[in-house]
Coordinates of C-alpha atoms in Angstrom, one line a residue:
M1144 CA 141.8 130.3 94.5
N1145 CA 144.2 127.7 95.7
V1146 CA 144.5 127.4 99.5
S1147 CA 147.6 125.7 100.9
R1148 CA 147.3 122.6 103.2
K1149 CA 149.0 124.6 106.0
T1150 CA 146.4 127.3 105.8
V1151 CA 143.6 124.9 106.0
L1152 CA 145.2 123.2 109.0
I1153 CA 145.6 126.5 110.7
I1154 CA 142.0 127.5 110.1
L1155 CA 140.8 124.1 111.4
A1156 CA 143.1 124.4 114.5
F1157 CA 141.7 127.8 115.3
F1158 CA 138.1 126.4 115.0
S1159 CA 139.1 123.7 117.5
I1160 CA 140.5 126.0 120.1
Y1161 CA 137.7 128.5 119.6
I1162 CA 134.6 126.3 119.6
I1163 CA 135.6 122.9 121.0
W1164 CA 137.5 124.3 124.0
G1165 CA 134.5 126.6 124.7
S1166 CA 132.3 123.6 124.9
T1167 CA 134.5 121.6 127.3
Y1168 CA 133.3 123.7 130.3
L1169 CA 129.8 122.3 129.6
L1170 CA 131.0 118.7 129.1
N1171 CA 133.1 118.8 132.3
K1172 CA 130.2 120.3 134.2
I1173 CA 128.0 117.4 133.1
S1174 CA 130.6 114.8 133.8
V1175 CA 131.5 116.0 137.2
S1176 CA 127.9 115.8 138.3
Q1177 CA 128.4 112.0 138.6
L1178 CA 132.1 111.4 138.5
P1179 CA 134.8 112.5 141.0
P1180 CA 136.9 115.3 139.4
F1181 CA 140.4 113.9 139.5
F1182 CA 139.2 110.5 138.4
L1183 CA 137.3 112.1 135.6
A1184 CA 140.3 114.1 134.4
S1185 CA 142.6 111.1 134.8
V1186 CA 140.5 108.8 132.6
R1187 CA 140.0 111.5 130.0
F1188 CA 143.7 112.1 129.5
L1189 CA 145.0 108.5 129.9
I1190 CA 142.5 107.3 127.2
A1191 CA 143.3 110.2 125.0
S1192 CA 147.0 109.6 125.2
M1193 CA 146.7 105.9 124.4
I1194 CA 144.6 106.8 121.3
I1195 CA 147.1 109.4 120.2
F1196 CA 150.0 106.9 120.5
I1197 CA 148.1 104.3 118.5
I1198 CA 147.3 106.8 115.8
A1199 CA 150.9 108.0 115.7
K1200 CA 152.2 104.4 115.4
S1201 CA 149.8 103.6 112.6
L1202 CA 151.0 106.7 110.8
G1203 CA 154.6 105.7 111.2
I1204 CA 155.5 108.5 113.6
S1205 CA 158.3 107.7 116.0
L1206 CA 157.4 107.9 119.7
K1207 CA 161.1 107.9 120.8
I1208 CA 162.1 111.0 122.7
S1209 CA 165.1 112.0 124.8
K1210 CA 165.1 111.9 128.6
K1211 CA 165.2 115.7 128.7
K1212 CA 162.2 116.0 126.4
L1213 CA 160.3 113.4 128.5
L1214 CA 161.1 115.4 131.7
N1215 CA 159.9 118.6 130.1
A1216 CA 156.7 116.9 128.8
I1217 CA 156.0 115.6 132.4
I1218 CA 156.5 119.1 133.8
A1219 CA 154.2 120.6 131.1
G1220 CA 151.7 117.8 131.7
F1221 CA 151.7 118.5 135.4
L1222 CA 151.2 122.3 135.0
F1223 CA 148.7 122.2 132.1
L1224 CA 146.7 119.2 132.9
T1225 CA 147.2 117.9 136.5
L1226 CA 146.9 121.4 138.1
G1227 CA 145.5 123.5 135.3
N1228 CA 142.7 121.1 134.2
G1229 CA 142.3 119.1 137.4
L1230 CA 141.6 122.1 139.6
A1231 CA 139.3 123.6 137.0
V1232 CA 137.2 120.4 136.9
L1233 CA 137.1 120.4 140.7
A1234 CA 136.0 124.0 140.7
L1235 CA 133.1 123.1 138.4
K1236 CA 131.5 121.2 141.4
Y1237 CA 131.0 124.6 143.0
I1238 CA 130.5 127.2 140.2
D1239 CA 128.7 127.5 136.9
S1240 CA 130.5 126.6 133.7
G1241 CA 130.0 130.0 132.2
F1242 CA 131.3 131.7 135.3
A1243 CA 134.5 129.6 135.3
A1244 CA 135.1 130.4 131.6
L1245 CA 134.8 134.1 132.3
E1246 CA 137.2 134.0 135.2
I1247 CA 139.7 132.0 133.1
S1248 CA 139.5 134.6 130.4
A1249 CA 141.7 136.7 132.5
Q1250 CA 144.6 134.4 131.9
P1251 CA 146.4 136.7 129.5
L1252 CA 146.6 139.2 132.3
V1253 CA 148.2 136.6 134.6
I1254 CA 150.7 135.6 131.8
L1255 CA 151.6 139.3 131.2
I1256 CA 152.3 139.9 135.0
M1257 CA 154.3 136.6 135.2
M1258 CA 156.4 137.6 132.2
R1259 CA 157.1 140.9 133.8
V1260 CA 158.1 139.3 137.2
F1261 CA 160.1 136.3 135.9
Q1262 CA 161.5 137.6 132.6
G1263 CA 161.5 141.4 133.2
K1264 CA 159.5 141.9 130.0
R1265 CA 158.6 145.6 129.4
I1266 CA 154.8 146.3 129.6
K1267 CA 153.5 148.7 126.9
L1268 CA 151.0 151.4 127.7
M1269 CA 148.2 149.5 125.9
S1270 CA 148.9 146.5 128.1
Y1271 CA 148.7 148.6 131.3
I1272 CA 145.2 149.8 130.2
G1273 CA 144.4 146.1 129.6
V1274 CA 145.6 145.1 133.1
I1275 CA 143.5 147.9 134.7
L1276 CA 140.4 146.9 132.7
G1277 CA 141.1 143.2 133.5
F1278 CA 141.2 143.8 137.3
I1279 CA 138.0 145.9 137.0
G1280 CA 136.3 143.1 135.1
I1281 CA 137.4 140.4 137.6
F1282 CA 136.2 142.6 140.5
L1283 CA 132.8 143.1 138.8
L1284 CA 132.6 139.3 138.2
V1285 CA 133.5 138.0 141.6
S1286 CA 131.8 140.8 143.7
Q1287 CA 128.2 139.8 142.9
K1288 CA 126.3 139.1 146.1
E1289 CA 124.2 136.3 144.6
I1290 CA 127.4 134.5 143.7
I1291 CA 129.4 135.1 146.9
N1292 CA 126.5 134.0 149.1
K1293 CA 126.3 130.6 147.4
E1294 CA 128.0 127.7 149.2
G1295 CA 131.3 126.8 147.8
Q1296 CA 131.5 129.7 145.3
I1297 CA 134.6 131.3 146.9
L1298 CA 136.4 128.0 147.0
G1299 CA 135.5 127.5 143.3
M1300 CA 136.8 130.9 142.4
V1301 CA 140.1 130.3 144.3
L1302 CA 140.6 127.0 142.5
I1303 CA 140.1 128.7 139.2
F1304 CA 142.7 131.3 140.1
V1305 CA 145.3 128.7 141.0
C1306 CA 144.4 126.9 137.8
M1307 CA 145.1 130.1 135.8
L1308 CA 148.5 130.6 137.6
S1309 CA 149.5 127.0 136.7
W1310 CA 148.4 127.3 133.1
A1311 CA 150.0 130.7 132.7
Y1312 CA 153.4 129.5 134.0
A1313 CA 153.1 126.4 131.8
S1314 CA 152.6 128.6 128.7
I1315 CA 155.8 130.5 129.6
F1316 CA 157.7 127.3 130.3
V1317 CA 156.6 125.6 127.1
G1318 CA 157.8 128.6 125.1
K1319 CA 161.5 127.8 125.9
A1320 CA 161.4 124.1 126.9
D1321 CA 162.9 121.4 124.7
L1322 CA 159.8 119.3 123.8
P1323 CA 159.0 116.8 121.0
K1324 CA 158.8 118.6 117.7
N1325 CA 155.8 116.6 116.6
S1326 CA 152.7 118.3 118.1
F1327 CA 150.8 114.9 118.2
V1328 CA 153.6 113.2 120.1
N1329 CA 154.1 116.2 122.4
T1330 CA 150.4 116.2 123.3
G1331 CA 150.4 112.4 123.9
Y1332 CA 153.3 112.5 126.4
Q1333 CA 151.9 115.5 128.2
M1334 CA 148.5 113.8 128.5
L1335 CA 150.1 110.5 129.6
A1336 CA 152.0 112.2 132.4
G1337 CA 149.2 114.5 133.4
G1338 CA 146.7 111.5 133.5
I1339 CA 149.0 109.3 135.6
M1340 CA 149.5 112.1 138.2
L1341 CA 145.8 112.9 138.2
G1342 CA 145.1 109.1 138.8
I1343 CA 147.6 109.1 141.8
I1344 CA 145.9 112.1 143.3
S1345 CA 142.5 110.5 142.8
L1346 CA 143.7 107.3 144.7
V1347 CA 145.3 109.3 147.5
L1348 CA 142.0 111.2 148.0
H1349 CA 140.1 107.8 147.9
E1350 CA 137.8 109.0 145.1
P1351 CA 135.4 106.2 144.1
W1352 CA 136.3 104.7 140.7
S1353 CA 133.7 103.2 138.4
L1354 CA 133.3 101.6 135.0
P1355 CA 131.8 103.5 132.0
N1356 CA 128.8 101.1 131.8
T1357 CA 127.7 102.4 135.2
W1358 CA 127.7 106.1 134.1
Q1359 CA 124.6 108.0 133.0
P1360 CA 124.2 108.3 129.2
E1361 CA 124.9 112.0 129.2
V1362 CA 128.1 111.5 131.2
Q1363 CA 129.2 108.8 128.7
W1364 CA 128.7 111.1 125.8
S1365 CA 130.3 114.0 127.6
M1366 CA 133.4 111.9 128.3
I1367 CA 133.6 110.8 124.6
G1368 CA 133.5 114.5 123.6
L1369 CA 136.2 115.5 126.1
I1370 CA 138.5 112.7 125.0
V1371 CA 138.1 112.9 121.2
F1372 CA 137.4 116.6 120.7
G1373 CA 138.6 118.4 123.8
S1374 CA 141.8 116.4 124.3
I1375 CA 143.0 114.8 121.1
I1376 CA 141.8 117.4 118.6
A1377 CA 141.7 120.7 120.5
F1378 CA 144.9 120.3 122.6
T1379 CA 146.9 119.0 119.6
S1380 CA 145.6 122.0 117.7
F1381 CA 146.8 124.3 120.5
N1382 CA 150.3 122.8 120.5
Y1383 CA 150.3 123.0 116.7
L1384 CA 149.3 126.7 116.6
L1385 CA 151.9 127.6 119.3
K1386 CA 154.6 126.6 116.7
E1387 CA 152.9 127.9 113.5
V1388 CA 151.5 131.4 114.5
S1389 CA 152.3 134.1 117.0
P1390 CA 151.3 133.6 120.6
E1391 CA 149.0 136.6 120.7
K1392 CA 146.9 135.1 117.8
V1393 CA 146.6 131.8 119.7
A1394 CA 145.5 133.9 122.7
T1395 CA 142.5 135.2 120.7
S1396 CA 140.7 132.0 121.8
T1397 CA 140.3 133.8 125.1
Y1398 CA 137.7 136.1 123.5
V1399 CA 135.6 133.2 122.1
N1400 CA 135.7 130.4 124.8
P1401 CA 133.8 132.3 127.5
I1402 CA 131.1 133.4 125.1
I1403 CA 130.6 129.8 123.9
A1404 CA 130.7 128.5 127.5
L1405 CA 128.1 131.1 128.6
I1406 CA 125.7 130.4 125.8
L1407 CA 125.9 126.6 126.3
G1408 CA 125.7 126.8 130.1
W1409 CA 122.5 129.0 129.7
W1410 CA 121.0 126.9 126.9
V1411 CA 121.7 123.3 128.2
L1412 CA 122.0 123.7 132.0
N1413 CA 119.8 126.8 132.5
E1414 CA 122.7 128.6 134.2
H1415 CA 121.8 132.2 135.2
I1416 CA 123.6 135.0 133.4
S1417 CA 123.3 138.3 135.4
L1418 CA 123.6 141.8 133.9
Q1419 CA 126.6 142.4 136.0
S1420 CA 128.3 139.2 134.6
I1421 CA 127.6 140.5 131.1
I1422 CA 129.1 143.9 131.9
A1423 CA 132.1 142.1 133.6
A1424 CA 132.6 140.0 130.5
V1425 CA 132.7 143.1 128.2
V1426 CA 135.2 144.9 130.5
L1427 CA 137.3 141.9 131.0
L1428 CA 137.5 140.8 127.3
T1429 CA 138.2 144.4 126.3
G1430 CA 141.1 144.4 128.8
V1431 CA 142.3 141.1 127.2
Y1432 CA 142.2 142.8 123.8
F1433 CA 144.3 145.6 125.0
I1434 CA 146.8 143.2 126.5
N1435 CA 147.1 141.2 123.2
T1436 CA 147.0 144.0 120.7
K1437 CA 150.3 145.2 119.1
R1438 CA 149.1 148.7 118.6
V1439 CA 150.9 151.5 120.5
L1440 CA 149.3 154.6 121.9
K1441 CA 151.2 157.7 120.7
P1442 CA 150.8 161.0 122.6
R1443 CA 149.2 163.7 120.6
A1444 CA 149.4 167.4 121.2
I1445 CA 146.0 169.0 122.2
G1446 CA 144.3 171.0 119.5
R1447 CA 146.3 169.5 116.6

């Protein structure tokens, strides 16, 4: 059976946003154990953007874009990467990688509410059920005494919530913004802008900068993974899928990422997974399913 090149690319892109993005929580957690969060994120995205531009030029892809597209790429880079990723990395200094992934899995709920507020989009009954389940799941997740009593946990949870707000608004913005048509170029400019802004924040906060040869081996390997796989491959795949398939299909990564993050955090970093966290994950992800599903509940007469 012949499979088209486009189909293969879509399958590989989904693998990237499912598995690779799920592993970036672990890689960021390892890296932030030695490196300052905004410096870490800045280096990651600046190097990734340079590699993307070099590859694009070698393939004969034009990097010229209009001022409007550049401005929109800067805005998207700020929302997705400077705030969305920068705050998530900062939060990982205080909370476990699996916990962060679970909290972020509520992002479709935030997007749905934002679309209702800013665009007046009608919410279907199935989505209302999803919102209710989502709030119950979040409550179960963040109300655990052993988590709340840990130092810095509340700050970490708040940072993740702000990160979700930024990423959600960015997803809505990108849907209508005039951006470079080539996903590779689009990713490169967003990462360049986000990386520069993260670097400025790092300097303002007087974070200590260091050279890669001074980093611990596990941090060096984690940074390579974040740059090559998490940034260049996965983020480009994300931008590609937003153009090739429906948004709700892209959003299915929300089901897989926290599971991958939880397993890797437990396996590699010995992070504790409580029974309440597992229940919260089931309730929360079920809510996300209801939000993303296209099915419509139809009222039925009793006894028929």
